[in-house]
Amino acid sequence: MRVLALSPGSLQQQLERLPALAAVAEQLGAQIQVACEPAHRPLWSLLPAVEKVIPFPFAGDPNLAEWANLLGLVREPDFQACLNFATGRQVNLMLSMSHIPVRVATEGFSSTAQVTPGQGWKPQQLASYLKPLGLSLKADDFRLSLPADAMEAARQLQPPGEGPLLLLAPDDSADDWPNERWQSLPERIRERLPQLRCEVIPPQAALPRRAAAVACADVVLSSCATTQLLTAYCGVPLVAMGSATDALPERDVIRVLAGERQALSTEEVMKALGF
């Protein structure tokens, strides 16, 4: 069985859809094909059930020829269902000519089932997309399964030593936690935990690299929403600075420092880390 996902939007939105598509693949034994922005192709390599990524410029006001090409690509395989996260007349025209029997979306004349987002944190809200397929979603149970070679490559980049590894994952926005506090925090912690190892993963790092670094850490401190969600998917303890209330699941190992990131003191962050 094959399922198509039309997935426009930001990198963060792609990440939020991972548990839903993983549930579809697992519960139906399905192979997934995803149409998304070309820049987001590496993300979908994190989900083994994705057999093909179709690059499509949703945000670039695609012309008729591009829609016709996409129609040709989605009519060639035998898709039994489509989860459509796109909106607009063009995507509905394309889907109405695709012959896919089950088409789930929040709106549009091409849909065979229209849904509204559910309750819970953002990945869990997509459970409504699965109901027309007779499926369920427990987004909090989703875990990334990363290749062994990627994990080993991440370990090779870690600082030497036997102590616990704190991964620092700052954001690149102007209102991030001040850089001097990021730099001074490891030494402040080493006053109490001399064997601490510390690694910094920049927000510009490729997503598979970030995911592997997170999975190999003992605890992650991050102000980057993407890295925070990757950490939740890896099941690693996390201190999330400035996270939205519905962005992360409620877990004992996840602590959220709400409010403006620049206003957070080093003492508040250390306390959240357990010091």
PDB file of C-alpha atoms in Angstrom:
ATOM      1  CA  MET A   1       0.000   0.000   0.000  1.00  0.00           C
ATOM      2  CA  ARG A   2       1.179   3.504  -0.814  1.00  0.00           C
ATOM      3  CA  VAL A   3       0.171   6.768   0.844  1.00  0.00           C
ATOM      4  CA  LEU A   4       0.907  10.243  -0.500  1.00  0.00           C
ATOM      5  CA  ALA A   5       1.524  13.253   1.746  1.00  0.00           C
ATOM      6  CA  LEU A   6       1.347  16.759   0.285  1.00  0.00           C
ATOM      7  CA  SER A   7       3.426  18.654   2.818  1.00  0.00           C
ATOM      8  CA  PRO A   8       4.024  22.369   2.245  1.00  0.00           C
ATOM      9  CA  GLY A   9       5.209  24.679   5.004  1.00  0.00           C
ATOM     10  CA  SER A  10       8.211  25.272   7.203  1.00  0.00           C
ATOM     11  CA  LEU A  11      10.807  22.806   8.443  1.00  0.00           C
ATOM     12  CA  GLN A  12       9.086  22.882  11.836  1.00  0.00           C
ATOM     13  CA  GLN A  13       5.769  21.906  10.255  1.00  0.00           C
ATOM     14  CA  GLN A  14       7.444  18.997   8.462  1.00  0.00           C
ATOM     15  CA  LEU A  15       8.846  17.772  11.769  1.00  0.00           C
ATOM     16  CA  GLU A  16       5.429  17.999  13.403  1.00  0.00           C
ATOM     17  CA  ARG A  17       4.037  15.647  10.745  1.00  0.00           C
ATOM     18  CA  LEU A  18       6.598  12.878  11.299  1.00  0.00           C
ATOM     19  CA  PRO A  19       4.671  10.956  13.998  1.00  0.00           C
ATOM     20  CA  ALA A  20       1.446  10.963  11.977  1.00  0.00           C
ATOM     21  CA  LEU A  21       3.090   9.593   8.850  1.00  0.00           C
ATOM     22  CA  ALA A  22       5.081   7.081  10.876  1.00  0.00           C
ATOM     23  CA  ALA A  23       1.803   5.845  12.388  1.00  0.00           C
ATOM     24  CA  VAL A  24       0.260   5.499   8.929  1.00  0.00           C
ATOM     25  CA  ALA A  25       3.239   3.478   7.720  1.00  0.00           C
ATOM     26  CA  GLU A  26       3.282   1.225  10.786  1.00  0.00           C
ATOM     27  CA  GLN A  27      -0.449   0.568  11.119  1.00  0.00           C
ATOM     28  CA  LEU A  28      -1.121   0.075   7.403  1.00  0.00           C
ATOM     29  CA  GLY A  29       2.208  -1.447   6.450  1.00  0.00           C
ATOM     30  CA  ALA A  30       2.378   1.368   3.922  1.00  0.00           C
ATOM     31  CA  GLN A  31       5.117   3.030   1.963  1.00  0.00           C
ATOM     32  CA  ILE A  32       5.029   6.821   2.043  1.00  0.00           C
ATOM     33  CA  GLN A  33       5.822   9.360  -0.630  1.00  0.00           C
ATOM     34  CA  VAL A  34       6.092  13.010   0.407  1.00  0.00           C
ATOM     35  CA  ALA A  35       5.844  16.123  -1.753  1.00  0.00           C
ATOM     36  CA  CYS A  36       7.570  19.017   0.003  1.00  0.00           C
ATOM     37  CA  GLU A  37       9.789  22.033  -0.556  1.00  0.00           C
ATOM     38  CA  PRO A  38      13.150  20.969  -2.060  1.00  0.00           C
ATOM     39  CA  ALA A  39      15.064  22.325   0.942  1.00  0.00           C
ATOM     40  CA  HIS A  40      13.204  19.952   3.268  1.00  0.00           C
ATOM     41  CA  ARG A  41      14.173  16.711   1.547  1.00  0.00           C
ATOM     42  CA  PRO A  42      16.867  15.767   4.150  1.00  0.00           C
ATOM     43  CA  LEU A  43      14.288  15.780   6.936  1.00  0.00           C
ATOM     44  CA  TRP A  44      12.262  12.973   5.410  1.00  0.00           C
ATOM     45  CA  SER A  45      15.329  10.748   5.282  1.00  0.00           C
ATOM     46  CA  LEU A  46      14.789  10.427   9.053  1.00  0.00           C
ATOM     47  CA  LEU A  47      11.652   8.351   8.435  1.00  0.00           C
ATOM     48  CA  PRO A  48      12.567   4.937   6.942  1.00  0.00           C
ATOM     49  CA  ALA A  49       9.015   4.369   5.642  1.00  0.00           C
ATOM     50  CA  VAL A  50       9.404   7.258   3.176  1.00  0.00           C
ATOM     51  CA  GLU A  51      10.325   5.600  -0.094  1.00  0.00           C
ATOM     52  CA  LYS A  52      10.414   8.782  -2.161  1.00  0.00           C
ATOM     53  CA  VAL A  53      10.513  12.539  -1.676  1.00  0.00           C
ATOM     54  CA  ILE A  54       8.999  14.651  -4.448  1.00  0.00           C
ATOM     55  CA  PRO A  55      10.487  18.164  -4.444  1.00  0.00           C
ATOM     56  CA  PHE A  56       7.768  20.711  -5.171  1.00  0.00           C
ATOM     57  CA  PRO A  57       7.893  24.519  -4.755  1.00  0.00           C
ATOM     58  CA  PHE A  58       4.638  25.011  -2.819  1.00  0.00           C
ATOM     59  CA  ALA A  59       5.787  28.425  -1.563  1.00  0.00           C
ATOM     60  CA  GLY A  60       6.972  29.613  -4.966  1.00  0.00           C
ATOM     61  CA  ASP A  61       3.546  30.074  -6.594  1.00  0.00           C
ATOM     62  CA  PRO A  62       3.950  27.039  -8.883  1.00  0.00           C
ATOM     63  CA  ASN A  63       2.697  27.428 -12.434  1.00  0.00           C
ATOM     64  CA  LEU A  64       0.356  25.166 -14.382  1.00  0.00           C
ATOM     65  CA  ALA A  65       3.207  23.133 -15.841  1.00  0.00           C
ATOM     66  CA  GLU A  66       4.587  22.371 -12.385  1.00  0.00           C
ATOM     67  CA  TRP A  67       1.163  21.240 -11.153  1.00  0.00           C
ATOM     68  CA  ALA A  68       0.760  19.083 -14.255  1.00  0.00           C
ATOM     69  CA  ASN A  69       4.142  17.506 -13.610  1.00  0.00           C
ATOM     70  CA  LEU A  70       3.180  16.786  -9.997  1.00  0.00           C
ATOM     71  CA  LEU A  71      -0.066  15.207 -11.205  1.00  0.00           C
ATOM     72  CA  GLY A  72       1.918  12.922 -13.477  1.00  0.00           C
ATOM     73  CA  LEU A  73       4.155  11.882 -10.596  1.00  0.00           C
ATOM     74  CA  VAL A  74       1.275  11.091  -8.255  1.00  0.00           C
ATOM     75  CA  ARG A  75      -0.803   9.272 -10.883  1.00  0.00           C
ATOM     76  CA  GLU A  76       2.018   6.912 -11.827  1.00  0.00           C
ATOM     77  CA  PRO A  77       2.139   4.911  -8.538  1.00  0.00           C
ATOM     78  CA  ASP A  78      -0.958   3.257  -7.128  1.00  0.00           C
ATOM     79  CA  PHE A  79      -1.752   5.480  -4.137  1.00  0.00           C
ATOM     80  CA  GLN A  80      -4.608   4.361  -1.906  1.00  0.00           C
ATOM     81  CA  ALA A  81      -4.717   7.492   0.267  1.00  0.00           C
ATOM     82  CA  CYS A  82      -3.480  11.077   0.436  1.00  0.00           C
ATOM     83  CA  LEU A  83      -2.927  13.243   3.493  1.00  0.00           C
ATOM     84  CA  ASN A  84      -3.143  16.737   2.045  1.00  0.00           C
ATOM     85  CA  PHE A  85      -1.703  19.524   4.195  1.00  0.00           C
ATOM     86  CA  ALA A  86      -1.891  22.003   1.296  1.00  0.00           C
ATOM     87  CA  THR A  87      -4.778  24.335   0.462  1.00  0.00           C
ATOM     88  CA  GLY A  88      -5.938  26.197  -2.622  1.00  0.00           C
ATOM     89  CA  ARG A  89      -7.716  25.672  -5.896  1.00  0.00           C
ATOM     90  CA  GLN A  90      -4.680  24.362  -7.773  1.00  0.00           C
ATOM     91  CA  VAL A  91      -3.947  21.518  -5.368  1.00  0.00           C
ATOM     92  CA  ASN A  92      -7.630  20.572  -5.339  1.00  0.00           C
ATOM     93  CA  LEU A  93      -7.771  20.472  -9.131  1.00  0.00           C
ATOM     94  CA  MET A  94      -4.686  18.298  -9.197  1.00  0.00           C
ATOM     95  CA  LEU A  95      -6.015  15.881  -6.563  1.00  0.00           C
ATOM     96  CA  SER A  96      -9.444  15.645  -8.188  1.00  0.00           C
ATOM     97  CA  MET A  97      -7.723  14.232 -11.294  1.00  0.00           C
ATOM     98  CA  SER A  98      -5.397  11.912  -9.386  1.00  0.00           C
ATOM     99  CA  HIS A  99      -7.806   8.956  -8.873  1.00  0.00           C
ATOM    100  CA  ILE A 100      -6.591   8.535  -5.278  1.00  0.00           C
ATOM    101  CA  PRO A 101      -9.647   7.053  -3.532  1.00  0.00           C
ATOM    102  CA  VAL A 102      -9.145   8.535  -0.029  1.00  0.00           C
ATOM    103  CA  ARG A 103      -8.084  12.188   0.219  1.00  0.00           C
ATOM    104  CA  VAL A 104      -7.943  13.762   3.676  1.00  0.00           C
ATOM    105  CA  ALA A 105      -7.636  17.528   4.184  1.00  0.00           C
ATOM    106  CA  THR A 106      -8.965  20.383   6.296  1.00  0.00           C
ATOM    107  CA  GLU A 107     -10.810  21.875   3.306  1.00  0.00           C
ATOM    108  CA  GLY A 108     -11.212  21.679  -0.463  1.00  0.00           C
ATOM    109  CA  PHE A 109     -13.593  20.199  -3.004  1.00  0.00           C
ATOM    110  CA  SER A 110     -11.213  17.339  -3.820  1.00  0.00           C
ATOM    111  CA  SER A 111     -11.230  15.904  -0.306  1.00  0.00           C
ATOM    112  CA  THR A 112     -13.203  12.763   0.485  1.00  0.00           C
ATOM    113  CA  ALA A 113     -12.860  13.474   4.219  1.00  0.00           C
ATOM    114  CA  GLN A 114     -12.495  16.909   5.838  1.00  0.00           C
ATOM    115  CA  VAL A 115     -10.981  17.164   9.304  1.00  0.00           C
ATOM    116  CA  THR A 116     -10.115  19.784  11.898  1.00  0.00           C
ATOM    117  CA  PRO A 117      -6.986  19.708  14.088  1.00  0.00           C
ATOM    118  CA  GLY A 118      -7.495  17.886  17.364  1.00  0.00           C
ATOM    119  CA  GLN A 119      -6.318  18.530  20.909  1.00  0.00           C
ATOM    120  CA  GLY A 120      -2.896  18.214  22.518  1.00  0.00           C
ATOM    121  CA  TRP A 121       0.576  19.235  21.465  1.00  0.00           C
ATOM    122  CA  LYS A 122       1.010  20.015  17.790  1.00  0.00           C
ATOM    123  CA  PRO A 123       2.057  16.564  16.474  1.00  0.00           C
ATOM    124  CA  GLN A 124      -0.826  14.976  18.386  1.00  0.00           C
ATOM    125  CA  GLN A 125      -3.311  17.418  16.830  1.00  0.00           C
ATOM    126  CA  LEU A 126      -2.829  15.588  13.527  1.00  0.00           C
ATOM    127  CA  ALA A 127      -4.593  12.512  14.901  1.00  0.00           C
ATOM    128  CA  SER A 128      -7.717  13.786  13.136  1.00  0.00           C
ATOM    129  CA  TYR A 129      -6.032  13.166   9.751  1.00  0.00           C
ATOM    130  CA  LEU A 130      -5.678   9.486  10.602  1.00  0.00           C
ATOM    131  CA  LYS A 131      -9.247   8.828  11.725  1.00  0.00           C
ATOM    132  CA  PRO A 132     -10.705   8.600   8.172  1.00  0.00           C
ATOM    133  CA  LEU A 133      -8.180   5.814   7.564  1.00  0.00           C
ATOM    134  CA  GLY A 134      -9.312   3.990  10.699  1.00  0.00           C
ATOM    135  CA  LEU A 135      -5.995   4.712  12.424  1.00  0.00           C
ATOM    136  CA  SER A 136      -4.927   6.189  15.760  1.00  0.00           C
ATOM    137  CA  LEU A 137      -2.014   8.383  16.814  1.00  0.00           C
ATOM    138  CA  LYS A 138       0.024   8.531  20.013  1.00  0.00           C
ATOM    139  CA  ALA A 139       2.562  11.148  18.995  1.00  0.00           C
ATOM    140  CA  ASP A 140       4.326  11.030  22.359  1.00  0.00           C
ATOM    141  CA  ASP A 141       5.325   7.412  21.641  1.00  0.00           C
ATOM    142  CA  PHE A 142       7.089   8.267  18.382  1.00  0.00           C
ATOM    143  CA  ARG A 143      10.867   7.856  18.416  1.00  0.00           C
ATOM    144  CA  LEU A 144      13.393   8.499  15.693  1.00  0.00           C
ATOM    145  CA  SER A 145      15.330   5.458  14.533  1.00  0.00           C
ATOM    146  CA  LEU A 146      18.699   6.695  13.322  1.00  0.00           C
ATOM    147  CA  PRO A 147      21.314   4.714  11.362  1.00  0.00           C
ATOM    148  CA  ALA A 148      24.150   3.249  13.401  1.00  0.00           C
ATOM    149  CA  ASP A 149      26.784   4.953  11.235  1.00  0.00           C
ATOM    150  CA  ALA A 150      25.194   8.374  11.845  1.00  0.00           C
ATOM    151  CA  MET A 151      25.229   7.747  15.591  1.00  0.00           C
ATOM    152  CA  GLU A 152      28.854   6.650  15.513  1.00  0.00           C
ATOM    153  CA  ALA A 153      29.835   9.723  13.475  1.00  0.00           C
ATOM    154  CA  ALA A 154      28.150  11.920  16.088  1.00  0.00           C
ATOM    155  CA  ARG A 155      30.030  10.183  18.916  1.00  0.00           C
ATOM    156  CA  GLN A 156      33.334  10.751  17.123  1.00  0.00           C
ATOM    157  CA  LEU A 157      32.675  14.499  17.199  1.00  0.00           C
ATOM    158  CA  GLN A 158      32.008  14.584  20.932  1.00  0.00           C
ATOM    159  CA  PRO A 159      34.661  15.975  23.294  1.00  0.00           C
ATOM    160  CA  PRO A 160      36.759  13.259  24.964  1.00  0.00           C
ATOM    161  CA  GLY A 161      36.112  12.069  28.488  1.00  0.00           C
ATOM    162  CA  GLU A 162      33.756   9.892  30.484  1.00  0.00           C
ATOM    163  CA  GLY A 163      31.531  12.561  31.998  1.00  0.00           C
ATOM    164  CA  PRO A 164      27.948  13.336  31.006  1.00  0.00           C
ATOM    165  CA  LEU A 165      27.482  15.209  27.748  1.00  0.00           C
ATOM    166  CA  LEU A 166      25.511  18.449  27.700  1.00  0.00           C
ATOM    167  CA  LEU A 167      24.514  19.452  24.168  1.00  0.00           C
ATOM    168  CA  LEU A 168      23.963  23.181  23.680  1.00  0.00           C
ATOM    169  CA  ALA A 169      21.672  24.021  20.757  1.00  0.00           C
ATOM    170  CA  PRO A 170      21.159  27.777  20.395  1.00  0.00           C
ATOM    171  CA  ASP A 171      18.851  29.491  17.952  1.00  0.00           C
ATOM    172  CA  ASP A 172      20.063  31.976  15.343  1.00  0.00           C
ATOM    173  CA  SER A 173      17.469  34.671  15.978  1.00  0.00           C
ATOM    174  CA  ALA A 174      18.229  38.133  17.324  1.00  0.00           C
ATOM    175  CA  ASP A 175      16.220  37.525  20.516  1.00  0.00           C
ATOM    176  CA  ASP A 176      18.055  34.349  21.500  1.00  0.00           C
ATOM    177  CA  TRP A 177      19.672  33.807  24.885  1.00  0.00           C
ATOM    178  CA  PRO A 178      22.767  36.081  24.948  1.00  0.00           C
ATOM    179  CA  ASN A 179      25.875  34.530  23.435  1.00  0.00           C
ATOM    180  CA  GLU A 180      28.037  35.331  26.452  1.00  0.00           C
ATOM    181  CA  ARG A 181      25.712  33.261  28.653  1.00  0.00           C
ATOM    182  CA  TRP A 182      25.914  30.309  26.264  1.00  0.00           C
ATOM    183  CA  GLN A 183      29.705  30.561  26.460  1.00  0.00           C
ATOM    184  CA  SER A 184      29.978  30.937  30.231  1.00  0.00           C
ATOM    185  CA  LEU A 185      27.422  28.283  31.204  1.00  0.00           C
ATOM    186  CA  PRO A 186      29.678  25.202  30.840  1.00  0.00           C
ATOM    187  CA  GLU A 187      32.287  26.640  33.197  1.00  0.00           C
ATOM    188  CA  ARG A 188      29.629  27.551  35.726  1.00  0.00           C
ATOM    189  CA  ILE A 189      28.381  23.967  35.658  1.00  0.00           C
ATOM    190  CA  ARG A 190      31.905  22.531  35.888  1.00  0.00           C
ATOM    191  CA  GLU A 191      32.298  24.312  39.231  1.00  0.00           C
ATOM    192  CA  ARG A 192      29.831  21.700  40.507  1.00  0.00           C
ATOM    193  CA  LEU A 193      30.391  18.906  37.980  1.00  0.00           C
ATOM    194  CA  PRO A 194      34.061  18.961  36.891  1.00  0.00           C
ATOM    195  CA  GLN A 195      33.728  15.977  34.544  1.00  0.00           C
ATOM    196  CA  LEU A 196      31.055  17.647  32.413  1.00  0.00           C
ATOM    197  CA  ARG A 197      31.540  17.404  28.671  1.00  0.00           C
ATOM    198  CA  CYS A 198      29.916  20.034  26.487  1.00  0.00           C
ATOM    199  CA  GLU A 199      29.197  20.192  22.771  1.00  0.00           C
ATOM    200  CA  VAL A 200      27.577  22.953  20.709  1.00  0.00           C
ATOM    201  CA  ILE A 201      25.411  22.168  17.682  1.00  0.00           C
ATOM    202  CA  PRO A 202      24.645  25.242  15.550  1.00  0.00           C
ATOM    203  CA  PRO A 203      21.186  25.765  14.049  1.00  0.00           C
ATOM    204  CA  GLN A 204      22.763  25.735  10.592  1.00  0.00           C
ATOM    205  CA  ALA A 205      23.845  22.104  10.999  1.00  0.00           C
ATOM    206  CA  ALA A 206      22.136  19.649   8.668  1.00  0.00           C
ATOM    207  CA  LEU A 207      19.079  18.061  10.232  1.00  0.00           C
ATOM    208  CA  PRO A 208      20.375  14.449  10.193  1.00  0.00           C
ATOM    209  CA  ARG A 209      23.563  15.661  11.895  1.00  0.00           C
ATOM    210  CA  ARG A 210      21.549  17.521  14.519  1.00  0.00           C
ATOM    211  CA  ALA A 211      19.333  14.512  15.156  1.00  0.00           C
ATOM    212  CA  ALA A 212      22.322  12.217  15.678  1.00  0.00           C
ATOM    213  CA  ALA A 213      24.031  14.716  17.995  1.00  0.00           C
ATOM    214  CA  VAL A 214      20.864  14.993  20.071  1.00  0.00           C
ATOM    215  CA  ALA A 215      20.379  11.227  20.247  1.00  0.00           C
ATOM    216  CA  CYS A 216      23.924  10.766  21.584  1.00  0.00           C
ATOM    217  CA  ALA A 217      23.655  13.435  24.290  1.00  0.00           C
ATOM    218  CA  ASP A 218      22.789  12.935  27.955  1.00  0.00           C
ATOM    219  CA  VAL A 219      20.848  16.185  28.169  1.00  0.00           C
ATOM    220  CA  VAL A 220      20.041  18.966  25.696  1.00  0.00           C
ATOM    221  CA  LEU A 221      19.703  22.680  26.423  1.00  0.00           C
ATOM    222  CA  SER A 222      18.112  24.393  23.446  1.00  0.00           C
ATOM    223  CA  SER A 223      16.400  27.609  22.405  1.00  0.00           C
ATOM    224  CA  CYS A 224      15.908  26.268  18.857  1.00  0.00           C
ATOM    225  CA  ALA A 225      12.371  24.966  18.261  1.00  0.00           C
ATOM    226  CA  THR A 226      13.521  22.463  15.649  1.00  0.00           C
ATOM    227  CA  THR A 227      16.188  20.960  17.877  1.00  0.00           C
ATOM    228  CA  GLN A 228      13.751  20.890  20.800  1.00  0.00           C
ATOM    229  CA  LEU A 229      11.335  18.768  18.781  1.00  0.00           C
ATOM    230  CA  LEU A 230      14.137  16.472  17.594  1.00  0.00           C
ATOM    231  CA  THR A 231      15.101  15.987  21.238  1.00  0.00           C
ATOM    232  CA  ALA A 232      11.547  15.041  22.166  1.00  0.00           C
ATOM    233  CA  TYR A 233      11.511  12.524  19.309  1.00  0.00           C
ATOM    234  CA  CYS A 234      14.779  11.015  20.546  1.00  0.00           C
ATOM    235  CA  GLY A 235      13.523  10.690  24.142  1.00  0.00           C
ATOM    236  CA  VAL A 236      16.506  12.631  25.509  1.00  0.00           C
ATOM    237  CA  PRO A 237      16.158  14.903  28.586  1.00  0.00           C
ATOM    238  CA  LEU A 238      15.596  18.488  27.487  1.00  0.00           C
ATOM    239  CA  VAL A 239      15.569  22.004  28.872  1.00  0.00           C
ATOM    240  CA  ALA A 240      13.677  24.095  26.329  1.00  0.00           C
ATOM    241  CA  MET A 241      14.038  27.853  26.452  1.00  0.00           C
ATOM    242  CA  GLY A 242      11.139  29.952  25.164  1.00  0.00           C
ATOM    243  CA  SER A 243       9.095  26.999  23.900  1.00  0.00           C
ATOM    244  CA  ALA A 244       5.414  27.410  23.069  1.00  0.00           C
ATOM    245  CA  THR A 245       3.006  25.622  25.394  1.00  0.00           C
ATOM    246  CA  ASP A 246       1.774  23.239  22.667  1.00  0.00           C
ATOM    247  CA  ALA A 247       5.137  22.581  21.011  1.00  0.00           C
ATOM    248  CA  LEU A 248       6.368  19.763  23.279  1.00  0.00           C
ATOM    249  CA  PRO A 249       4.798  16.831  25.128  1.00  0.00           C
ATOM    250  CA  GLU A 250       4.441  16.790  28.896  1.00  0.00           C
ATOM    251  CA  ARG A 251       7.213  14.577  30.264  1.00  0.00           C
ATOM    252  CA  ASP A 252       9.226  14.506  33.456  1.00  0.00           C
ATOM    253  CA  VAL A 253      12.448  14.776  31.421  1.00  0.00           C
ATOM    254  CA  ILE A 254      11.284  17.884  29.536  1.00  0.00           C
ATOM    255  CA  ARG A 255      11.460  21.211  31.337  1.00  0.00           C
ATOM    256  CA  VAL A 256      10.235  24.347  29.629  1.00  0.00           C
ATOM    257  CA  LEU A 257      11.555  27.795  30.537  1.00  0.00           C
ATOM    258  CA  ALA A 258       8.780  30.004  29.209  1.00  0.00           C
ATOM    259  CA  GLY A 259       8.919  33.693  28.454  1.00  0.00           C
ATOM    260  CA  GLU A 260      11.507  35.841  26.728  1.00  0.00           C
ATOM    261  CA  ARG A 261      14.747  33.964  26.260  1.00  0.00           C
ATOM    262  CA  GLN A 262      16.949  37.027  26.702  1.00  0.00           C
ATOM    263  CA  ALA A 263      15.468  37.611  30.142  1.00  0.00           C
ATOM    264  CA  LEU A 264      16.466  34.176  31.471  1.00  0.00           C
ATOM    265  CA  SER A 265      19.329  34.229  33.947  1.00  0.00           C
ATOM    266  CA  THR A 266      22.139  31.696  34.067  1.00  0.00           C
ATOM    267  CA  GLU A 267      20.914  30.673  37.511  1.00  0.00           C
ATOM    268  CA  GLU A 268      17.432  29.863  36.170  1.00  0.00           C
ATOM    269  CA  VAL A 269      18.918  27.724  33.412  1.00  0.00           C
ATOM    270  CA  MET A 270      21.239  25.903  35.804  1.00  0.00           C
ATOM    271  CA  LYS A 271      18.345  25.187  38.143  1.00  0.00           C
ATOM    272  CA  ALA A 272      16.324  23.717  35.257  1.00  0.00           C
ATOM    273  CA  LEU A 273      19.327  21.526  34.432  1.00  0.00           C
ATOM    274  CA  GLY A 274      19.327  20.243  38.020  1.00  0.00           C
ATOM    275  CA  PHE A 275      22.081  22.409  39.528  1.00  0.00           C
TER     276      PHE A 275
END
